[in-house]
Amino acid sequence: VHDTIIDIMSTEADAAPVASEGSGQGERVWAPLEGNPEVLTRLAEELGAPPGWGFSDCYGLDMDTLAMSPQPVLAVLLVFSVRAMEDYANERQNEEDTKDEKEDQTGAPVPDSSVYFMRQIVGGACGTIALIHCLVNNRDPFLPLQEHSPLHQLLSDSQTLDFSQRGAMLRESQGIFQAHQNAAAAGQTRKPRPRARPKRTGFHFLCFVRGPDDALYELDGRKPAPVRHGQTSPDMLLYDAARVIQEEYIAKSKEALKFTVLTLGPTFQ
């Protein structure tokens, strides 16, 4: 993996929704979330993750720097500038152009032995969706969810649903919405006015996890299904994810510094 400098400054992240939320006055507005390890760790705990695990900044993608990350690494979060990714921006526009058609679809079938995945159907929630993907796909054995927590309830209610139905259930979860808003309010950037729709920041969250089949999966709520990137292992998850980030995102970006990478691992507190 080539040496890479990563922008680790606090980053608000957001993405356009796959499907419209509607325009009613009672519509929930999900504030943009920062790519801040402290904020994300607190959000994970509020959603139901056990203590002792959290997010850390990854300061580079070379082998030596990756080896400094707290081990074991359970998941990798990527925050990137959509505007820097021309292909991704075009795909996003295509999603917007066909969103009415997609709203009528039931979503992709849930594989019997695949990772847990949901579609993003509400703007501003990409950070929380990526975090949910990280936590739920590591609940056995590392991150057993607290019983009666917001995420435990969502998982119990959505396990048999398809990807889009899970996204719709997330939209209706008051507990997860409130945890998300608390995390957004704890960020370092200027907050939107009350009841004002936050401006889209042009940044997007996704994550990488190891599946039950020992494959590396890219989980991006903007895509119709998980993306499989070949085999991996607990020891190689971080390095394999770094390779995909280099090849599929940084190498294709017009602004290679517009990236933040975080790892989910032990906090040693």
mmCIF file of C-alpha atoms in Angstrom:
data_model
loop_
_atom_site.group_PDB
_atom_site.id
_atom_site.type_symbol
_atom_site.label_atom_id
_atom_site.label_comp_id
_atom_site.label_asym_id
_atom_site.label_seq_id
_atom_site.Cartn_x
_atom_site.Cartn_y
_atom_site.Cartn_z
ATOM 1 C CA VAL A 1 0.000 0.000 0.000
ATOM 2 C CA HIS A 2 1.411 3.376 -0.957
ATOM 3 C CA ASP A 3 1.982 6.060 1.656
ATOM 4 C CA THR A 4 -1.060 8.306 1.951
ATOM 5 C CA ILE A 5 -1.765 11.424 3.974
ATOM 6 C CA ILE A 6 -5.312 11.434 5.297
ATOM 7 C CA ASP A 7 -7.294 14.498 6.287
ATOM 8 C CA ILE A 8 -8.153 13.765 9.926
ATOM 9 C CA MET A 9 -9.812 17.079 10.704
ATOM 10 C CA SER A 10 -13.359 16.927 12.051
ATOM 11 C CA THR A 11 -15.599 16.300 9.077
ATOM 12 C CA GLU A 12 -19.331 16.676 8.742
ATOM 13 C CA ALA A 13 -20.718 13.910 6.573
ATOM 14 C CA ASP A 14 -23.934 13.675 4.654
ATOM 15 C CA ALA A 15 -25.343 12.253 1.453
ATOM 16 C CA ALA A 16 -28.471 12.687 -0.576
ATOM 17 C CA PRO A 17 -31.178 10.151 0.278
ATOM 18 C CA VAL A 18 -31.994 7.241 -1.970
ATOM 19 C CA ALA A 19 -35.677 7.917 -1.476
ATOM 20 C CA SER A 20 -37.452 11.095 -0.525
ATOM 21 C CA GLU A 21 -38.619 11.512 3.062
ATOM 22 C CA GLY A 22 -41.611 13.541 2.001
ATOM 23 C CA SER A 23 -42.243 17.162 2.690
ATOM 24 C CA GLY A 24 -44.662 17.110 5.605
ATOM 25 C CA GLN A 25 -44.284 19.554 8.451
ATOM 26 C CA GLY A 26 -43.675 16.689 10.890
ATOM 27 C CA GLU A 27 -40.708 15.401 8.887
ATOM 28 C CA ARG A 28 -37.601 14.515 10.904
ATOM 29 C CA VAL A 29 -34.387 16.264 9.909
ATOM 30 C CA TRP A 30 -31.240 14.219 10.583
ATOM 31 C CA ALA A 31 -28.416 16.675 11.267
ATOM 32 C CA PRO A 32 -25.047 15.929 9.585
ATOM 33 C CA LEU A 33 -22.726 13.843 11.737
ATOM 34 C CA GLU A 34 -19.012 14.485 12.176
ATOM 35 C CA GLY A 35 -16.300 11.962 11.409
ATOM 36 C CA ASN A 36 -14.973 12.469 14.941
ATOM 37 C CA PRO A 37 -13.852 9.362 16.890
ATOM 38 C CA GLU A 38 -15.010 10.654 20.272
ATOM 39 C CA VAL A 39 -18.440 11.591 18.921
ATOM 40 C CA LEU A 40 -18.835 8.247 17.138
ATOM 41 C CA THR A 41 -17.741 6.283 20.206
ATOM 42 C CA ARG A 42 -20.327 8.043 22.365
ATOM 43 C CA LEU A 43 -22.969 7.420 19.720
ATOM 44 C CA ALA A 44 -22.081 3.716 19.593
ATOM 45 C CA GLU A 45 -22.483 3.436 23.364
ATOM 46 C CA GLU A 46 -25.795 5.312 23.312
ATOM 47 C CA LEU A 47 -27.077 2.948 20.626
ATOM 48 C CA GLY A 48 -26.209 -0.072 22.757
ATOM 49 C CA ALA A 49 -22.567 -1.053 22.168
ATOM 50 C CA PRO A 50 -20.691 -2.380 25.215
ATOM 51 C CA PRO A 51 -18.009 -0.208 26.868
ATOM 52 C CA GLY A 52 -14.354 -0.750 26.063
ATOM 53 C CA TRP A 53 -14.716 -0.396 22.295
ATOM 54 C CA GLY A 54 -14.589 2.729 20.180
ATOM 55 C CA PHE A 55 -13.312 4.554 17.112
ATOM 56 C CA SER A 56 -9.803 5.859 16.491
ATOM 57 C CA ASP A 57 -8.293 8.018 13.767
ATOM 58 C CA CYS A 58 -6.119 6.235 11.212
ATOM 59 C CA TYR A 59 -3.317 8.627 10.292
ATOM 60 C CA GLY A 60 -2.173 6.932 7.103
ATOM 61 C CA LEU A 61 -2.586 3.869 4.930
ATOM 62 C CA ASP A 62 1.032 2.677 4.789
ATOM 63 C CA MET A 63 1.802 -0.610 6.525
ATOM 64 C CA ASP A 64 3.672 0.892 9.472
ATOM 65 C CA THR A 65 0.963 3.423 10.274
ATOM 66 C CA LEU A 66 -1.805 0.857 9.952
ATOM 67 C CA ALA A 67 0.026 -1.362 12.438
ATOM 68 C CA MET A 68 -0.366 1.389 15.063
ATOM 69 C CA SER A 69 -4.146 1.026 15.149
ATOM 70 C CA PRO A 70 -5.600 -0.551 18.314
ATOM 71 C CA GLN A 71 -6.063 -4.277 17.766
ATOM 72 C CA PRO A 72 -8.167 -6.147 16.960
ATOM 73 C CA VAL A 73 -9.718 -3.925 14.296
ATOM 74 C CA LEU A 74 -13.363 -4.946 13.928
ATOM 75 C CA ALA A 75 -14.373 -2.487 11.190
ATOM 76 C CA VAL A 76 -13.061 0.415 9.132
ATOM 77 C CA LEU A 77 -14.999 3.630 8.513
ATOM 78 C CA LEU A 78 -14.338 5.776 5.452
ATOM 79 C CA VAL A 79 -15.562 9.364 5.139
ATOM 80 C CA PHE A 80 -14.956 10.894 1.728
ATOM 81 C CA SER A 81 -15.836 13.894 -0.381
ATOM 82 C CA VAL A 82 -18.510 12.946 -2.889
ATOM 83 C CA ARG A 83 -17.513 15.926 -5.026
ATOM 84 C CA ALA A 84 -13.999 14.512 -5.286
ATOM 85 C CA MET A 85 -15.373 11.264 -6.690
ATOM 86 C CA GLU A 86 -16.767 12.029 -10.141
ATOM 87 C CA ASP A 87 -18.010 8.471 -10.738
ATOM 88 C CA TYR A 88 -19.698 8.346 -7.347
ATOM 89 C CA ALA A 89 -21.285 11.750 -7.930
ATOM 90 C CA ASN A 90 -22.687 10.551 -11.251
ATOM 91 C CA GLU A 91 -24.044 7.405 -9.591
ATOM 92 C CA ARG A 92 -25.632 9.584 -6.916
ATOM 93 C CA GLN A 93 -27.328 11.705 -9.570
ATOM 94 C CA ASN A 94 -28.627 8.572 -11.273
ATOM 95 C CA GLU A 95 -30.099 7.482 -7.945
ATOM 96 C CA GLU A 96 -31.854 10.850 -7.648
ATOM 97 C CA ASP A 97 -33.160 10.635 -11.214
ATOM 98 C CA THR A 98 -34.738 7.219 -10.569
ATOM 99 C CA LYS A 99 -35.703 7.560 -6.908
ATOM 100 C CA ASP A 100 -39.459 7.357 -7.587
ATOM 101 C CA GLU A 101 -38.984 3.992 -9.241
ATOM 102 C CA LYS A 102 -36.774 2.773 -6.398
ATOM 103 C CA GLU A 103 -39.320 3.771 -3.780
ATOM 104 C CA ASP A 104 -41.767 1.269 -5.281
ATOM 105 C CA GLN A 105 -39.313 -1.623 -5.098
ATOM 106 C CA THR A 106 -39.147 -3.977 -2.111
ATOM 107 C CA GLY A 107 -35.341 -4.029 -2.099
ATOM 108 C CA ALA A 108 -32.804 -6.778 -2.583
ATOM 109 C CA PRO A 109 -33.444 -10.135 -0.890
ATOM 110 C CA VAL A 110 -31.546 -10.760 2.341
ATOM 111 C CA PRO A 111 -28.892 -13.488 1.835
ATOM 112 C CA ASP A 112 -29.133 -16.352 4.332
ATOM 113 C CA SER A 113 -25.530 -16.134 5.506
ATOM 114 C CA SER A 114 -24.454 -12.627 4.559
ATOM 115 C CA VAL A 115 -23.775 -9.462 6.528
ATOM 116 C CA TYR A 116 -26.468 -7.252 8.009
ATOM 117 C CA PHE A 117 -27.155 -4.340 5.652
ATOM 118 C CA MET A 118 -29.694 -1.545 5.183
ATOM 119 C CA ARG A 119 -30.353 1.010 2.472
ATOM 120 C CA GLN A 120 -30.104 4.728 3.223
ATOM 121 C CA ILE A 121 -33.475 6.310 2.480
ATOM 122 C CA VAL A 122 -33.093 9.454 4.593
ATOM 123 C CA GLY A 123 -30.588 12.261 4.090
ATOM 124 C CA GLY A 124 -28.112 13.021 6.852
ATOM 125 C CA ALA A 125 -28.162 9.499 8.310
ATOM 126 C CA CYS A 126 -25.185 8.002 6.452
ATOM 127 C CA GLY A 127 -22.886 8.264 9.483
ATOM 128 C CA THR A 128 -25.284 6.469 11.797
ATOM 129 C CA ILE A 129 -26.024 3.825 9.151
ATOM 130 C CA ALA A 130 -22.314 3.114 8.698
ATOM 131 C CA LEU A 131 -21.902 2.898 12.472
ATOM 132 C CA ILE A 132 -24.862 0.502 12.709
ATOM 133 C CA HIS A 133 -23.257 -1.670 10.036
ATOM 134 C CA CYS A 134 -20.030 -1.729 12.072
ATOM 135 C CA LEU A 135 -21.723 -2.663 15.336
ATOM 136 C CA VAL A 136 -24.340 -5.168 14.203
ATOM 137 C CA ASN A 137 -21.862 -7.155 12.108
ATOM 138 C CA ASN A 138 -19.534 -7.524 15.111
ATOM 139 C CA ARG A 139 -22.080 -8.282 17.827
ATOM 140 C CA ASP A 140 -20.900 -11.899 18.021
ATOM 141 C CA PRO A 141 -18.614 -12.268 19.887
ATOM 142 C CA PHE A 142 -17.092 -8.817 20.419
ATOM 143 C CA LEU A 143 -19.976 -6.363 20.625
ATOM 144 C CA PRO A 144 -23.083 -7.905 22.194
ATOM 145 C CA LEU A 145 -25.730 -5.199 22.155
ATOM 146 C CA GLN A 146 -27.235 -4.019 25.422
ATOM 147 C CA GLU A 147 -30.700 -5.511 25.807
ATOM 148 C CA HIS A 148 -33.537 -3.008 25.243
ATOM 149 C CA SER A 149 -31.105 -0.513 23.677
ATOM 150 C CA PRO A 150 -32.226 1.351 20.523
ATOM 151 C CA LEU A 151 -30.027 -0.735 18.242
ATOM 152 C CA HIS A 152 -30.961 -4.027 19.926
ATOM 153 C CA GLN A 153 -34.613 -3.171 19.319
ATOM 154 C CA LEU A 154 -34.001 -2.204 15.684
ATOM 155 C CA LEU A 155 -32.098 -5.421 15.022
ATOM 156 C CA SER A 156 -34.796 -7.545 16.649
ATOM 157 C CA ASP A 157 -37.512 -5.901 14.569
ATOM 158 C CA SER A 158 -35.648 -5.793 11.253
ATOM 159 C CA GLN A 159 -33.662 -9.040 11.078
ATOM 160 C CA THR A 160 -36.025 -10.667 8.565
ATOM 161 C CA LEU A 161 -36.748 -7.525 6.529
ATOM 162 C CA ASP A 162 -35.168 -6.640 3.202
ATOM 163 C CA PHE A 163 -32.574 -3.891 2.831
ATOM 164 C CA SER A 164 -34.996 -1.080 1.988
ATOM 165 C CA GLN A 165 -37.483 -2.047 4.673
ATOM 166 C CA ARG A 166 -34.692 -1.885 7.236
ATOM 167 C CA GLY A 167 -33.857 1.623 6.078
ATOM 168 C CA ALA A 168 -37.496 2.615 6.449
ATOM 169 C CA MET A 169 -37.584 1.174 9.970
ATOM 170 C CA LEU A 170 -34.485 3.171 10.893
ATOM 171 C CA ARG A 171 -36.219 6.331 9.725
ATOM 172 C CA GLU A 172 -39.040 5.656 12.199
ATOM 173 C CA SER A 173 -36.820 4.770 15.182
ATOM 174 C CA GLN A 174 -37.169 7.553 17.753
ATOM 175 C CA GLY A 175 -34.393 6.126 19.947
ATOM 176 C CA ILE A 176 -31.811 6.000 17.162
ATOM 177 C CA PHE A 177 -32.887 9.378 15.794
ATOM 178 C CA GLN A 178 -32.444 10.986 19.216
ATOM 179 C CA ALA A 179 -29.028 9.345 19.697
ATOM 180 C CA HIS A 180 -27.998 10.604 16.250
ATOM 181 C CA GLN A 181 -29.132 14.148 17.073
ATOM 182 C CA ASN A 182 -27.261 14.054 20.381
ATOM 183 C CA ALA A 183 -24.092 13.017 18.554
ATOM 184 C CA ALA A 184 -24.534 15.725 15.913
ATOM 185 C CA ALA A 185 -24.970 18.325 18.664
ATOM 186 C CA ALA A 186 -21.741 17.132 20.317
ATOM 187 C CA GLY A 187 -19.683 17.859 17.188
ATOM 188 C CA GLN A 188 -17.279 20.730 16.801
ATOM 189 C CA THR A 189 -18.707 22.411 13.718
ATOM 190 C CA ARG A 190 -21.398 25.081 13.588
ATOM 191 C CA LYS A 191 -24.892 23.686 14.041
ATOM 192 C CA PRO A 192 -27.862 24.440 11.771
ATOM 193 C CA ARG A 193 -30.656 26.642 13.084
ATOM 194 C CA PRO A 194 -33.451 24.759 14.890
ATOM 195 C CA ARG A 195 -35.999 23.280 12.452
ATOM 196 C CA ALA A 196 -33.783 24.300 9.530
ATOM 197 C CA ARG A 197 -32.803 21.589 7.063
ATOM 198 C CA PRO A 198 -29.000 21.162 7.305
ATOM 199 C CA LYS A 199 -27.062 21.991 4.162
ATOM 200 C CA ARG A 200 -25.664 18.942 2.436
ATOM 201 C CA THR A 201 -21.951 18.817 3.132
ATOM 202 C CA GLY A 202 -20.905 16.625 0.205
ATOM 203 C CA PHE A 203 -19.273 14.032 2.499
ATOM 204 C CA HIS A 204 -20.390 10.440 2.875
ATOM 205 C CA PHE A 205 -19.789 7.565 5.330
ATOM 206 C CA LEU A 206 -19.357 3.894 4.488
ATOM 207 C CA CYS A 207 -17.651 0.993 6.230
ATOM 208 C CA PHE A 208 -15.787 -2.277 5.741
ATOM 209 C CA VAL A 209 -16.404 -5.391 7.851
ATOM 210 C CA ARG A 210 -15.518 -9.073 7.799
ATOM 211 C CA GLY A 211 -18.498 -11.270 7.024
ATOM 212 C CA PRO A 212 -19.361 -14.703 8.460
ATOM 213 C CA ASP A 213 -17.862 -16.204 5.295
ATOM 214 C CA ASP A 214 -14.494 -14.515 6.038
ATOM 215 C CA ALA A 215 -14.955 -12.107 3.145
ATOM 216 C CA LEU A 216 -14.358 -8.352 3.187
ATOM 217 C CA TYR A 217 -17.606 -6.449 2.649
ATOM 218 C CA GLU A 218 -18.053 -2.800 1.762
ATOM 219 C CA LEU A 219 -21.315 -1.560 3.280
ATOM 220 C CA ASP A 220 -22.592 1.656 1.731
ATOM 221 C CA GLY A 221 -26.245 2.495 2.307
ATOM 222 C CA ARG A 222 -26.304 4.365 -0.993
ATOM 223 C CA LYS A 223 -25.697 1.105 -2.869
ATOM 224 C CA PRO A 224 -28.362 -1.567 -3.415
ATOM 225 C CA ALA A 225 -26.474 -4.342 -1.596
ATOM 226 C CA PRO A 226 -23.173 -5.174 0.143
ATOM 227 C CA VAL A 227 -20.092 -5.262 -2.093
ATOM 228 C CA ARG A 228 -17.808 -8.269 -1.625
ATOM 229 C CA HIS A 229 -14.065 -7.652 -2.015
ATOM 230 C CA GLY A 230 -12.640 -11.147 -1.687
ATOM 231 C CA GLN A 231 -11.387 -13.094 1.305
ATOM 232 C CA THR A 232 -9.916 -11.581 4.464
ATOM 233 C CA SER A 233 -9.152 -12.549 8.062
ATOM 234 C CA PRO A 234 -9.283 -10.856 11.470
ATOM 235 C CA ASP A 235 -5.610 -9.934 11.211
ATOM 236 C CA MET A 236 -5.865 -8.692 7.619
ATOM 237 C CA LEU A 237 -9.182 -6.815 7.727
ATOM 238 C CA LEU A 238 -7.558 -3.391 8.179
ATOM 239 C CA TYR A 239 -4.936 -3.969 5.495
ATOM 240 C CA ASP A 240 -7.420 -5.367 2.994
ATOM 241 C CA ALA A 241 -9.793 -2.445 3.622
ATOM 242 C CA ALA A 242 -6.893 -0.005 3.175
ATOM 243 C CA ARG A 243 -6.090 -1.603 -0.182
ATOM 244 C CA VAL A 244 -9.677 -1.179 -1.387
ATOM 245 C CA ILE A 245 -9.764 2.431 -0.154
ATOM 246 C CA GLN A 246 -6.541 3.125 -2.053
ATOM 247 C CA GLU A 247 -7.627 1.446 -5.272
ATOM 248 C CA GLU A 248 -11.335 2.274 -5.409
ATOM 249 C CA TYR A 249 -11.467 5.702 -3.798
ATOM 250 C CA ILE A 250 -8.161 7.539 -3.335
ATOM 251 C CA ALA A 251 -6.713 6.522 -6.712
ATOM 252 C CA LYS A 252 -9.906 7.648 -8.456
ATOM 253 C CA SER A 253 -10.364 10.865 -6.511
ATOM 254 C CA LYS A 254 -9.672 14.317 -7.878
ATOM 255 C CA GLU A 255 -8.919 15.494 -4.324
ATOM 256 C CA ALA A 256 -7.009 12.703 -2.613
ATOM 257 C CA LEU A 257 -6.749 14.509 0.727
ATOM 258 C CA LYS A 258 -10.526 14.720 1.203
ATOM 259 C CA PHE A 259 -10.661 11.477 3.155
ATOM 260 C CA THR A 260 -10.975 10.448 6.792
ATOM 261 C CA VAL A 261 -10.391 6.849 7.887
ATOM 262 C CA LEU A 262 -11.282 5.512 11.335
ATOM 263 C CA THR A 263 -10.997 2.068 12.903
ATOM 264 C CA LEU A 264 -13.280 0.348 15.399
ATOM 265 C CA GLY A 265 -11.300 -1.400 18.115
ATOM 266 C CA PRO A 266 -10.555 -1.536 21.852
ATOM 267 C CA THR A 267 -10.269 1.758 23.742
ATOM 268 C CA PHE A 268 -8.050 0.464 26.597
ATOM 269 C CA GLN A 269 -9.803 2.710 29.100
#
